[in-house]
Amino acid sequence: MRIHVVGTGLIGTSLGLALTRHGDDVTLEDAVPTHAALARDLGAGRLPDAEEALEPDLVVVAAPPDVTAGCVVAALARWPHAAVTDVASVKGSVLAAVRSAGAPLARYCGSHPMAGRERAGAVSGRHDLFDGRAWVVTPTAETLPEVTALVTDVARAAGAAVRELPPDEHDRAVAAVSHVPQLAASLVAARLQGLDDGAVALAGQGLRDVTRIAASDPHLWTQILAGNAVAVRAVLRGLVDDLSAVGEALESLEGGGDAPGARGTIARAIAAGNAGHARIPGKHGGASTAYATVRVLVPDEPGQLGRLFADIGAIGTNIEEFHLDHGLGQQFGLAEVDVSPAAADGLAAALTERGWRLHG
């Protein structure tokens, strides 16, 4: 297919890399010509000829959220027979702006790949960025079925698993599973600014897990959150209520207090988190599974992590999840190897026989 990508940041470049490998003819465009040229040099596609006559089959707008709607309207006018999609994180506000501009909605189908990285720009692009990730397609009542099918085919060609949702339902969903988690990570990480170095040095894997996405681009996320303000605020209201209840419970326990119900409020908050966490899809998108963890001390030396993986492979145990933390001031890392509960004891024994030190 002929695919034209407008915007060659992380998502646009990654899509170009994936579709070029798939065998599609990808052309690239960016408001900053150097950005498009860089994406070309990285293998994401080609720059269109000045007098290129053929229309693309699909135009993918991968521009910043603030200008996405304008780019969609321009693309629909510029190529009167091409299908057009965008990959912005918010769908309702983009659709409203395109509709108010009087653009032909029959050829427009919004979409959103649920993939990204903390680093932005073409140089961060990866051809496998979308592999196994959800890609939401959000057609409207006006969208032609063949346009929805084309956007779906392109998303699958990039390696994604496609789901179809109405635009407003998409926005409510991503507010809870993406936008508020970004805010929460940023707000927790912001608490570290006032700590002294000794306190920050105590940070463990839990803090790293919670704050990993706090390194995201503040300019981009300001646009995303502003574009989905209604849905995000609705989720935040519930979160604020829960935080207030826990705060009040803790206040009642200060100084050795024993207010009836305070501990129950805290326990219920943690238990609700357990229940919510259990709903996060597990391996291959199935139900979340409770794994057993084998903790291995890994010397901080070249080749040791590779040796651990090789030994686990030789033992014949499948790794379900893997985390690596570093001991404070120690020359070793703590590898947490999650495996099926039935395999944990055998793996622990076999690793010990191979000379590995286990923790716990």
mmCIF file of C-alpha atoms in Angstrom:
data_model
loop_
_atom_site.group_PDB
_atom_site.id
_atom_site.type_symbol
_atom_site.label_atom_id
_atom_site.label_comp_id
_atom_site.label_asym_id
_atom_site.label_seq_id
_atom_site.Cartn_x
_atom_site.Cartn_y
_atom_site.Cartn_z
ATOM 1 C CA MET A 1 0.000 0.000 0.000
ATOM 2 C CA ARG A 2 0.944 3.654 -0.333
ATOM 3 C CA ILE A 3 1.087 5.224 3.114
ATOM 4 C CA HIS A 4 1.860 8.888 3.737
ATOM 5 C CA VAL A 5 2.980 9.771 7.279
ATOM 6 C CA VAL A 6 2.574 13.363 8.456
ATOM 7 C CA GLY A 7 4.818 13.912 11.463
ATOM 8 C CA THR A 8 8.086 12.050 11.958
ATOM 9 C CA GLY A 9 8.511 11.922 15.712
ATOM 10 C CA LEU A 10 8.652 8.677 17.681
ATOM 11 C CA ILE A 11 5.283 7.283 16.535
ATOM 12 C CA GLY A 12 5.443 8.425 12.918
ATOM 13 C CA THR A 13 8.997 7.184 12.438
ATOM 14 C CA SER A 14 8.286 3.874 14.181
ATOM 15 C CA LEU A 15 5.242 3.333 11.969
ATOM 16 C CA GLY A 16 7.289 4.137 8.878
ATOM 17 C CA LEU A 17 9.979 1.665 9.942
ATOM 18 C CA ALA A 18 7.400 -1.071 10.557
ATOM 19 C CA LEU A 19 5.486 -0.541 7.313
ATOM 20 C CA THR A 20 8.627 -0.228 5.198
ATOM 21 C CA ARG A 21 9.770 -3.602 6.530
ATOM 22 C CA HIS A 22 6.298 -4.900 5.694
ATOM 23 C CA GLY A 23 6.848 -3.865 2.064
ATOM 24 C CA ASP A 24 4.624 -0.805 1.879
ATOM 25 C CA ASP A 25 5.583 2.381 0.024
ATOM 26 C CA VAL A 26 5.901 4.939 2.838
ATOM 27 C CA THR A 27 6.371 8.644 2.198
ATOM 28 C CA LEU A 28 7.243 11.077 4.974
ATOM 29 C CA GLU A 29 6.360 14.668 5.748
ATOM 30 C CA ASP A 30 7.050 16.949 8.705
ATOM 31 C CA ALA A 31 6.620 20.647 9.446
ATOM 32 C CA VAL A 32 10.381 20.620 10.074
ATOM 33 C CA PRO A 33 11.999 19.254 6.876
ATOM 34 C CA THR A 34 15.118 18.131 8.761
ATOM 35 C CA HIS A 35 12.988 15.839 10.907
ATOM 36 C CA ALA A 36 11.519 14.154 7.827
ATOM 37 C CA ALA A 37 14.974 13.815 6.280
ATOM 38 C CA LEU A 38 16.283 12.190 9.460
ATOM 39 C CA ALA A 39 13.407 9.694 9.500
ATOM 40 C CA ARG A 40 14.200 8.888 5.869
ATOM 41 C CA ASP A 41 17.858 8.335 6.693
ATOM 42 C CA LEU A 42 16.841 5.993 9.493
ATOM 43 C CA GLY A 43 14.899 3.853 7.016
ATOM 44 C CA ALA A 44 11.334 4.921 7.823
ATOM 45 C CA GLY A 45 10.407 5.696 4.212
ATOM 46 C CA ARG A 46 11.168 8.194 1.486
ATOM 47 C CA LEU A 47 10.496 11.844 0.867
ATOM 48 C CA PRO A 48 7.841 12.272 -1.860
ATOM 49 C CA ASP A 49 8.841 13.636 -5.239
ATOM 50 C CA ALA A 50 7.871 17.246 -5.799
ATOM 51 C CA GLU A 51 5.548 16.286 -8.666
ATOM 52 C CA GLU A 52 4.330 12.934 -7.334
ATOM 53 C CA ALA A 53 0.890 12.362 -8.843
ATOM 54 C CA LEU A 54 -0.350 9.209 -7.113
ATOM 55 C CA GLU A 55 -2.503 9.707 -4.058
ATOM 56 C CA PRO A 56 -1.686 7.628 -0.975
ATOM 57 C CA ASP A 57 -4.111 4.910 0.047
ATOM 58 C CA LEU A 58 -3.908 6.142 3.620
ATOM 59 C CA VAL A 59 -2.615 9.295 5.282
ATOM 60 C CA VAL A 60 -1.497 8.847 8.893
ATOM 61 C CA VAL A 61 -1.324 12.072 10.895
ATOM 62 C CA ALA A 62 1.263 11.618 13.653
ATOM 63 C CA ALA A 63 1.545 15.275 14.609
ATOM 64 C CA PRO A 64 1.375 16.779 18.135
ATOM 65 C CA PRO A 65 -2.155 16.746 19.631
ATOM 66 C CA ASP A 66 -2.579 20.511 19.392
ATOM 67 C CA VAL A 67 -2.300 20.475 15.593
ATOM 68 C CA THR A 68 -3.670 17.009 14.821
ATOM 69 C CA ALA A 69 -7.176 18.131 13.838
ATOM 70 C CA GLY A 70 -5.853 20.807 11.497
ATOM 71 C CA CYS A 71 -3.551 18.280 9.830
ATOM 72 C CA VAL A 72 -6.440 15.835 9.395
ATOM 73 C CA VAL A 73 -8.632 18.515 7.788
ATOM 74 C CA ALA A 74 -5.775 19.546 5.485
ATOM 75 C CA ALA A 75 -5.082 15.947 4.460
ATOM 76 C CA LEU A 76 -8.747 15.271 3.644
ATOM 77 C CA ALA A 77 -8.772 18.354 1.397
ATOM 78 C CA ARG A 78 -5.371 17.716 -0.182
ATOM 79 C CA TRP A 79 -6.093 14.084 -1.149
ATOM 80 C CA PRO A 80 -9.806 13.854 -2.023
ATOM 81 C CA HIS A 81 -9.767 10.061 -2.448
ATOM 82 C CA ALA A 82 -7.430 8.956 0.339
ATOM 83 C CA ALA A 83 -8.442 7.578 3.716
ATOM 84 C CA VAL A 84 -7.087 9.543 6.684
ATOM 85 C CA THR A 85 -6.364 8.505 10.262
ATOM 86 C CA ASP A 86 -4.532 10.087 13.161
ATOM 87 C CA VAL A 87 -2.683 8.522 16.078
ATOM 88 C CA ALA A 88 -3.335 11.161 18.752
ATOM 89 C CA SER A 89 -3.913 9.970 22.315
ATOM 90 C CA VAL A 90 -7.282 11.755 22.478
ATOM 91 C CA LYS A 91 -10.051 11.118 19.961
ATOM 92 C CA GLY A 92 -13.143 13.102 20.985
ATOM 93 C CA SER A 93 -11.649 16.588 20.764
ATOM 94 C CA VAL A 94 -9.959 15.808 17.435
ATOM 95 C CA LEU A 95 -13.202 14.463 15.987
ATOM 96 C CA ALA A 96 -15.161 17.508 17.187
ATOM 97 C CA ALA A 97 -12.694 19.883 15.539
ATOM 98 C CA VAL A 98 -12.690 17.938 12.255
ATOM 99 C CA ARG A 99 -16.485 17.837 12.254
ATOM 100 C CA SER A 100 -16.803 21.560 12.992
ATOM 101 C CA ALA A 101 -14.482 22.303 10.055
ATOM 102 C CA GLY A 102 -16.973 20.599 7.739
ATOM 103 C CA ALA A 103 -14.437 17.991 6.595
ATOM 104 C CA PRO A 104 -15.711 14.779 4.915
ATOM 105 C CA LEU A 105 -15.905 12.328 7.811
ATOM 106 C CA ALA A 106 -16.632 9.360 5.534
ATOM 107 C CA ARG A 107 -12.897 9.076 4.757
ATOM 108 C CA TYR A 108 -11.714 9.712 8.328
ATOM 109 C CA CYS A 109 -11.208 7.088 11.026
ATOM 110 C CA GLY A 110 -9.338 8.034 14.177
ATOM 111 C CA SER A 111 -6.987 5.579 15.839
ATOM 112 C CA HIS A 112 -4.566 5.335 18.747
ATOM 113 C CA PRO A 113 -1.645 2.922 19.153
ATOM 114 C CA MET A 114 -1.130 2.205 22.847
ATOM 115 C CA ALA A 115 2.638 2.258 22.518
ATOM 116 C CA GLY A 116 5.382 4.713 23.266
ATOM 117 C CA ARG A 117 8.667 5.364 24.992
ATOM 118 C CA GLU A 118 9.976 7.898 27.473
ATOM 119 C CA ARG A 119 12.237 9.283 24.740
ATOM 120 C CA ALA A 120 10.817 11.228 21.818
ATOM 121 C CA GLY A 121 11.941 12.013 18.278
ATOM 122 C CA ALA A 122 12.816 10.051 15.177
ATOM 123 C CA VAL A 123 16.061 8.710 16.650
ATOM 124 C CA SER A 124 14.002 6.855 19.274
ATOM 125 C CA GLY A 125 11.858 5.141 16.624
ATOM 126 C CA ARG A 126 11.693 1.341 16.593
ATOM 127 C CA HIS A 127 10.257 -0.932 13.921
ATOM 128 C CA ASP A 128 8.896 -3.233 16.667
ATOM 129 C CA LEU A 129 7.334 -0.493 18.805
ATOM 130 C CA PHE A 130 3.794 -1.720 18.057
ATOM 131 C CA ASP A 131 4.428 -5.471 18.235
ATOM 132 C CA GLY A 132 1.739 -7.052 20.380
ATOM 133 C CA ARG A 133 0.468 -3.670 21.596
ATOM 134 C CA ALA A 134 -3.154 -2.564 21.474
ATOM 135 C CA TRP A 135 -4.124 -0.199 18.650
ATOM 136 C CA VAL A 136 -7.589 1.295 19.091
ATOM 137 C CA VAL A 137 -9.587 2.172 15.980
ATOM 138 C CA THR A 138 -12.378 4.731 16.530
ATOM 139 C CA PRO A 139 -14.692 5.024 13.503
ATOM 140 C CA THR A 140 -17.772 7.227 13.578
ATOM 141 C CA ALA A 141 -21.224 6.594 12.148
ATOM 142 C CA GLU A 142 -20.091 8.475 9.025
ATOM 143 C CA THR A 143 -16.886 6.468 8.472
ATOM 144 C CA LEU A 144 -17.000 4.189 5.438
ATOM 145 C CA PRO A 145 -16.469 0.499 6.338
ATOM 146 C CA GLU A 146 -13.632 0.215 3.828
ATOM 147 C CA VAL A 147 -11.815 3.094 5.539
ATOM 148 C CA THR A 148 -12.088 1.392 8.928
ATOM 149 C CA ALA A 149 -10.855 -1.842 7.342
ATOM 150 C CA LEU A 150 -7.861 -0.072 5.778
ATOM 151 C CA VAL A 151 -6.801 1.531 9.066
ATOM 152 C CA THR A 152 -7.209 -1.839 10.772
ATOM 153 C CA ASP A 153 -5.055 -3.566 8.144
ATOM 154 C CA VAL A 154 -2.274 -0.998 8.509
ATOM 155 C CA ALA A 155 -2.284 -1.301 12.316
ATOM 156 C CA ARG A 156 -2.038 -5.076 12.058
ATOM 157 C CA ALA A 157 0.721 -4.800 9.464
ATOM 158 C CA ALA A 158 2.666 -2.774 12.039
ATOM 159 C CA GLY A 159 2.320 -5.688 14.466
ATOM 160 C CA ALA A 160 -0.471 -4.354 16.687
ATOM 161 C CA ALA A 161 -3.589 -6.023 18.075
ATOM 162 C CA VAL A 162 -6.607 -3.976 16.993
ATOM 163 C CA ARG A 163 -9.620 -3.066 19.106
ATOM 164 C CA GLU A 164 -12.547 -0.956 17.930
ATOM 165 C CA LEU A 165 -14.163 1.574 20.290
ATOM 166 C CA PRO A 166 -16.352 4.682 19.938
ATOM 167 C CA PRO A 167 -14.253 7.851 20.376
ATOM 168 C CA ASP A 168 -15.854 8.899 23.684
ATOM 169 C CA GLU A 169 -15.474 5.417 25.164
ATOM 170 C CA HIS A 170 -11.816 5.425 24.108
ATOM 171 C CA ASP A 171 -11.217 8.718 25.895
ATOM 172 C CA ARG A 172 -12.791 7.492 29.123
ATOM 173 C CA ALA A 173 -10.719 4.314 28.982
ATOM 174 C CA VAL A 174 -7.342 5.965 28.360
ATOM 175 C CA ALA A 175 -8.034 8.523 31.092
ATOM 176 C CA ALA A 176 -7.988 5.641 33.582
ATOM 177 C CA VAL A 177 -5.335 3.353 32.088
ATOM 178 C CA SER A 178 -2.894 5.908 30.648
ATOM 179 C CA HIS A 179 -3.473 9.578 31.409
ATOM 180 C CA VAL A 180 -4.060 9.469 35.173
ATOM 181 C CA PRO A 181 -1.204 6.933 35.665
ATOM 182 C CA GLN A 182 1.077 9.464 33.936
ATOM 183 C CA LEU A 183 -0.090 12.181 36.307
ATOM 184 C CA ALA A 184 0.292 9.907 39.329
ATOM 185 C CA ALA A 185 3.846 8.930 38.343
ATOM 186 C CA SER A 186 4.794 12.570 37.830
ATOM 187 C CA LEU A 187 3.288 13.695 41.135
ATOM 188 C CA VAL A 188 4.997 10.917 43.095
ATOM 189 C CA ALA A 189 8.338 11.645 41.423
ATOM 190 C CA ALA A 190 7.929 15.348 42.186
ATOM 191 C CA ARG A 191 8.007 14.507 45.928
ATOM 192 C CA LEU A 192 11.679 13.557 45.465
ATOM 193 C CA GLN A 193 12.761 17.097 44.616
ATOM 194 C CA GLY A 194 12.898 18.214 48.244
ATOM 195 C CA LEU A 195 14.666 15.130 49.619
ATOM 196 C CA ASP A 196 18.361 15.125 50.439
ATOM 197 C CA ASP A 197 20.695 12.828 48.527
ATOM 198 C CA GLY A 198 20.882 10.309 51.346
ATOM 199 C CA ALA A 199 17.128 9.826 51.347
ATOM 200 C CA VAL A 200 16.918 9.456 47.564
ATOM 201 C CA ALA A 201 19.720 6.879 47.702
ATOM 202 C CA LEU A 202 17.354 4.569 49.586
ATOM 203 C CA ALA A 203 15.114 4.282 46.513
ATOM 204 C CA GLY A 204 14.364 0.736 45.461
ATOM 205 C CA GLN A 205 12.673 -0.996 42.574
ATOM 206 C CA GLY A 206 9.214 -0.086 43.840
ATOM 207 C CA LEU A 207 9.870 3.619 43.395
ATOM 208 C CA ARG A 208 11.454 3.028 39.993
ATOM 209 C CA ASP A 209 8.402 1.054 38.868
ATOM 210 C CA VAL A 210 5.953 3.713 40.049
ATOM 211 C CA THR A 211 7.870 6.655 38.558
ATOM 212 C CA ARG A 212 9.263 5.150 35.343
ATOM 213 C CA ILE A 213 6.967 7.139 33.054
ATOM 214 C CA ALA A 214 7.592 10.354 34.991
ATOM 215 C CA ALA A 215 10.442 11.000 32.538
ATOM 216 C CA SER A 216 7.900 11.725 29.770
ATOM 217 C CA ASP A 217 7.790 14.953 27.747
ATOM 218 C CA PRO A 218 5.881 17.629 29.740
ATOM 219 C CA HIS A 219 4.934 19.616 26.612
ATOM 220 C CA LEU A 220 3.374 16.600 24.908
ATOM 221 C CA TRP A 221 1.554 15.483 28.047
ATOM 222 C CA THR A 222 0.168 18.940 28.706
ATOM 223 C CA GLN A 223 -1.479 18.758 25.272
ATOM 224 C CA ILE A 224 -2.781 15.223 25.876
ATOM 225 C CA LEU A 225 -4.255 16.005 29.290
ATOM 226 C CA ALA A 226 -5.803 19.250 28.109
ATOM 227 C CA GLY A 227 -7.399 17.427 25.180
ATOM 228 C CA ASN A 228 -8.979 14.836 27.473
ATOM 229 C CA ALA A 229 -9.719 17.150 30.393
ATOM 230 C CA VAL A 230 -13.288 15.980 31.092
ATOM 231 C CA ALA A 231 -12.484 12.257 31.291
ATOM 232 C CA VAL A 232 -9.233 12.777 33.203
ATOM 233 C CA ARG A 233 -10.906 15.037 35.752
ATOM 234 C CA ALA A 234 -13.623 12.440 36.359
ATOM 235 C CA VAL A 235 -11.010 9.802 37.231
ATOM 236 C CA LEU A 236 -9.044 12.287 39.334
ATOM 237 C CA ARG A 237 -12.121 13.127 41.410
ATOM 238 C CA GLY A 238 -12.383 9.515 42.528
ATOM 239 C CA LEU A 239 -8.642 9.345 43.196
ATOM 240 C CA VAL A 240 -8.739 12.538 45.261
ATOM 241 C CA ASP A 241 -11.637 11.170 47.312
ATOM 242 C CA ASP A 242 -9.689 7.989 48.054
ATOM 243 C CA LEU A 243 -6.528 9.926 48.953
ATOM 244 C CA SER A 244 -8.523 12.215 51.250
ATOM 245 C CA ALA A 245 -10.061 9.231 53.042
ATOM 246 C CA VAL A 246 -6.655 7.613 53.590
ATOM 247 C CA GLY A 247 -5.199 10.951 54.704
ATOM 248 C CA GLU A 248 -7.954 11.423 57.257
ATOM 249 C CA ALA A 249 -7.454 7.875 58.525
ATOM 250 C CA LEU A 250 -3.718 8.451 58.968
ATOM 251 C CA GLU A 251 -4.365 11.752 60.730
ATOM 252 C CA SER A 252 -6.606 9.991 63.233
ATOM 253 C CA LEU A 253 -3.783 7.546 64.013
ATOM 254 C CA GLU A 254 -1.149 10.206 64.654
ATOM 255 C CA GLY A 255 0.438 10.241 68.104
ATOM 256 C CA GLY A 256 -0.712 6.727 68.910
ATOM 257 C CA GLY A 257 -4.373 7.411 68.218
ATOM 258 C CA ASP A 258 -6.701 4.493 67.627
ATOM 259 C CA ALA A 259 -9.757 5.891 65.856
ATOM 260 C CA PRO A 260 -12.260 3.117 65.079
ATOM 261 C CA GLY A 261 -12.347 2.306 61.367
ATOM 262 C CA ALA A 262 -9.100 4.087 60.441
ATOM 263 C CA ARG A 263 -7.104 0.923 59.873
ATOM 264 C CA GLY A 264 -10.013 -0.543 57.928
ATOM 265 C CA THR A 265 -10.000 2.449 55.582
ATOM 266 C CA ILE A 266 -6.295 1.933 54.879
ATOM 267 C CA ALA A 267 -6.681 -1.819 54.440
ATOM 268 C CA ARG A 268 -9.604 -1.397 52.056
ATOM 269 C CA ALA A 269 -7.569 1.033 49.931
ATOM 270 C CA ILE A 270 -4.720 -1.471 49.612
ATOM 271 C CA ALA A 271 -7.130 -4.346 48.960
ATOM 272 C CA ALA A 272 -8.903 -2.354 46.245
ATOM 273 C CA GLY A 273 -5.507 -1.858 44.649
ATOM 274 C CA ASN A 274 -4.932 -5.612 44.748
ATOM 275 C CA ALA A 275 -8.245 -6.178 42.986
ATOM 276 C CA GLY A 276 -7.546 -3.540 40.351
ATOM 277 C CA HIS A 277 -4.029 -4.820 39.719
ATOM 278 C CA ALA A 278 -5.392 -8.323 39.168
ATOM 279 C CA ARG A 279 -7.433 -7.011 36.235
ATOM 280 C CA ILE A 280 -4.391 -5.815 34.278
ATOM 281 C CA PRO A 281 -3.974 -8.195 31.312
ATOM 282 C CA GLY A 282 -1.176 -10.692 31.763
ATOM 283 C CA LYS A 283 0.939 -12.616 29.303
ATOM 284 C CA HIS A 284 -0.439 -12.765 25.739
ATOM 285 C CA GLY A 285 -3.265 -10.441 26.806
ATOM 286 C CA GLY A 286 -4.934 -13.072 28.963
ATOM 287 C CA ALA A 287 -6.000 -12.815 32.562
ATOM 288 C CA SER A 288 -3.345 -11.713 35.021
ATOM 289 C CA THR A 289 -1.553 -14.689 36.569
ATOM 290 C CA ALA A 290 0.016 -15.012 40.013
ATOM 291 C CA TYR A 291 3.638 -16.035 39.468
ATOM 292 C CA ALA A 292 6.236 -17.278 41.922
ATOM 293 C CA THR A 293 9.408 -15.222 42.227
ATOM 294 C CA VAL A 294 12.913 -16.655 42.430
ATOM 295 C CA ARG A 295 15.377 -13.978 43.577
ATOM 296 C CA VAL A 296 18.959 -14.358 42.382
ATOM 297 C CA LEU A 297 22.029 -12.302 43.346
ATOM 298 C CA VAL A 298 23.819 -11.349 40.121
ATOM 299 C CA PRO A 299 27.424 -10.035 40.334
ATOM 300 C CA ASP A 300 27.783 -6.617 38.695
ATOM 301 C CA GLU A 301 30.256 -7.928 36.121
ATOM 302 C CA PRO A 302 30.147 -8.261 32.325
ATOM 303 C CA GLY A 303 28.396 -11.398 31.108
ATOM 304 C CA GLN A 304 26.792 -12.413 34.411
ATOM 305 C CA LEU A 305 23.230 -11.547 33.417
ATOM 306 C CA GLY A 306 23.683 -13.402 30.136
ATOM 307 C CA ARG A 307 24.995 -16.416 32.069
ATOM 308 C CA LEU A 308 21.894 -16.347 34.277
ATOM 309 C CA PHE A 309 19.564 -16.340 31.279
ATOM 310 C CA ALA A 310 21.574 -19.133 29.656
ATOM 311 C CA ASP A 311 21.390 -21.264 32.795
ATOM 312 C CA ILE A 312 17.630 -20.724 33.144
ATOM 313 C CA GLY A 313 17.230 -21.719 29.491
ATOM 314 C CA ALA A 314 19.348 -24.831 30.008
ATOM 315 C CA ILE A 315 17.262 -25.755 33.047
ATOM 316 C CA GLY A 316 14.207 -25.501 30.817
ATOM 317 C CA THR A 317 12.204 -22.958 32.808
ATOM 318 C CA ASN A 318 10.179 -20.296 31.013
ATOM 319 C CA ILE A 319 10.598 -16.743 32.350
ATOM 320 C CA GLU A 320 7.217 -15.028 32.658
ATOM 321 C CA GLU A 321 8.447 -11.657 34.012
ATOM 322 C CA PHE A 322 11.860 -10.283 34.948
ATOM 323 C CA HIS A 323 13.032 -7.356 37.098
ATOM 324 C CA LEU A 324 16.540 -6.267 38.038
ATOM 325 C CA ASP A 325 17.371 -4.065 41.022
ATOM 326 C CA HIS A 326 20.755 -3.008 42.362
ATOM 327 C CA GLY A 327 21.783 -3.270 46.003
ATOM 328 C CA LEU A 328 22.590 0.020 47.708
ATOM 329 C CA GLY A 329 26.380 0.372 47.570
ATOM 330 C CA GLN A 330 26.799 -3.298 46.615
ATOM 331 C CA GLN A 331 28.518 -4.815 43.610
ATOM 332 C CA PHE A 332 25.611 -7.016 42.697
ATOM 333 C CA GLY A 333 22.093 -6.842 41.352
ATOM 334 C CA LEU A 334 18.993 -8.600 42.602
ATOM 335 C CA ALA A 335 17.242 -10.381 39.747
ATOM 336 C CA GLU A 336 13.600 -11.210 40.349
ATOM 337 C CA VAL A 337 12.656 -14.051 38.027
ATOM 338 C CA ASP A 338 8.912 -14.675 37.861
ATOM 339 C CA VAL A 339 7.951 -18.195 36.807
ATOM 340 C CA SER A 340 4.931 -20.455 37.106
ATOM 341 C CA PRO A 341 4.453 -21.562 40.711
ATOM 342 C CA ALA A 342 4.986 -25.199 39.761
ATOM 343 C CA ALA A 343 8.447 -24.419 38.342
ATOM 344 C CA ALA A 344 9.782 -22.219 41.149
ATOM 345 C CA ASP A 345 11.225 -24.837 43.512
ATOM 346 C CA GLY A 346 12.923 -26.761 40.728
ATOM 347 C CA LEU A 347 14.435 -23.596 39.279
ATOM 348 C CA ALA A 348 15.731 -22.472 42.672
ATOM 349 C CA ALA A 349 17.361 -25.829 43.328
ATOM 350 C CA ALA A 350 18.906 -26.046 39.858
ATOM 351 C CA LEU A 351 20.328 -22.505 40.057
ATOM 352 C CA THR A 352 21.844 -23.249 43.440
ATOM 353 C CA GLU A 353 23.530 -26.325 41.972
ATOM 354 C CA ARG A 354 25.029 -24.095 39.288
ATOM 355 C CA GLY A 355 26.584 -21.827 41.889
ATOM 356 C CA TRP A 356 24.054 -18.986 42.002
ATOM 357 C CA ARG A 357 23.253 -17.360 45.335
ATOM 358 C CA LEU A 358 19.554 -16.976 46.014
ATOM 359 C CA HIS A 359 17.931 -14.289 48.127
ATOM 360 C CA GLY A 360 15.171 -15.140 50.566
#
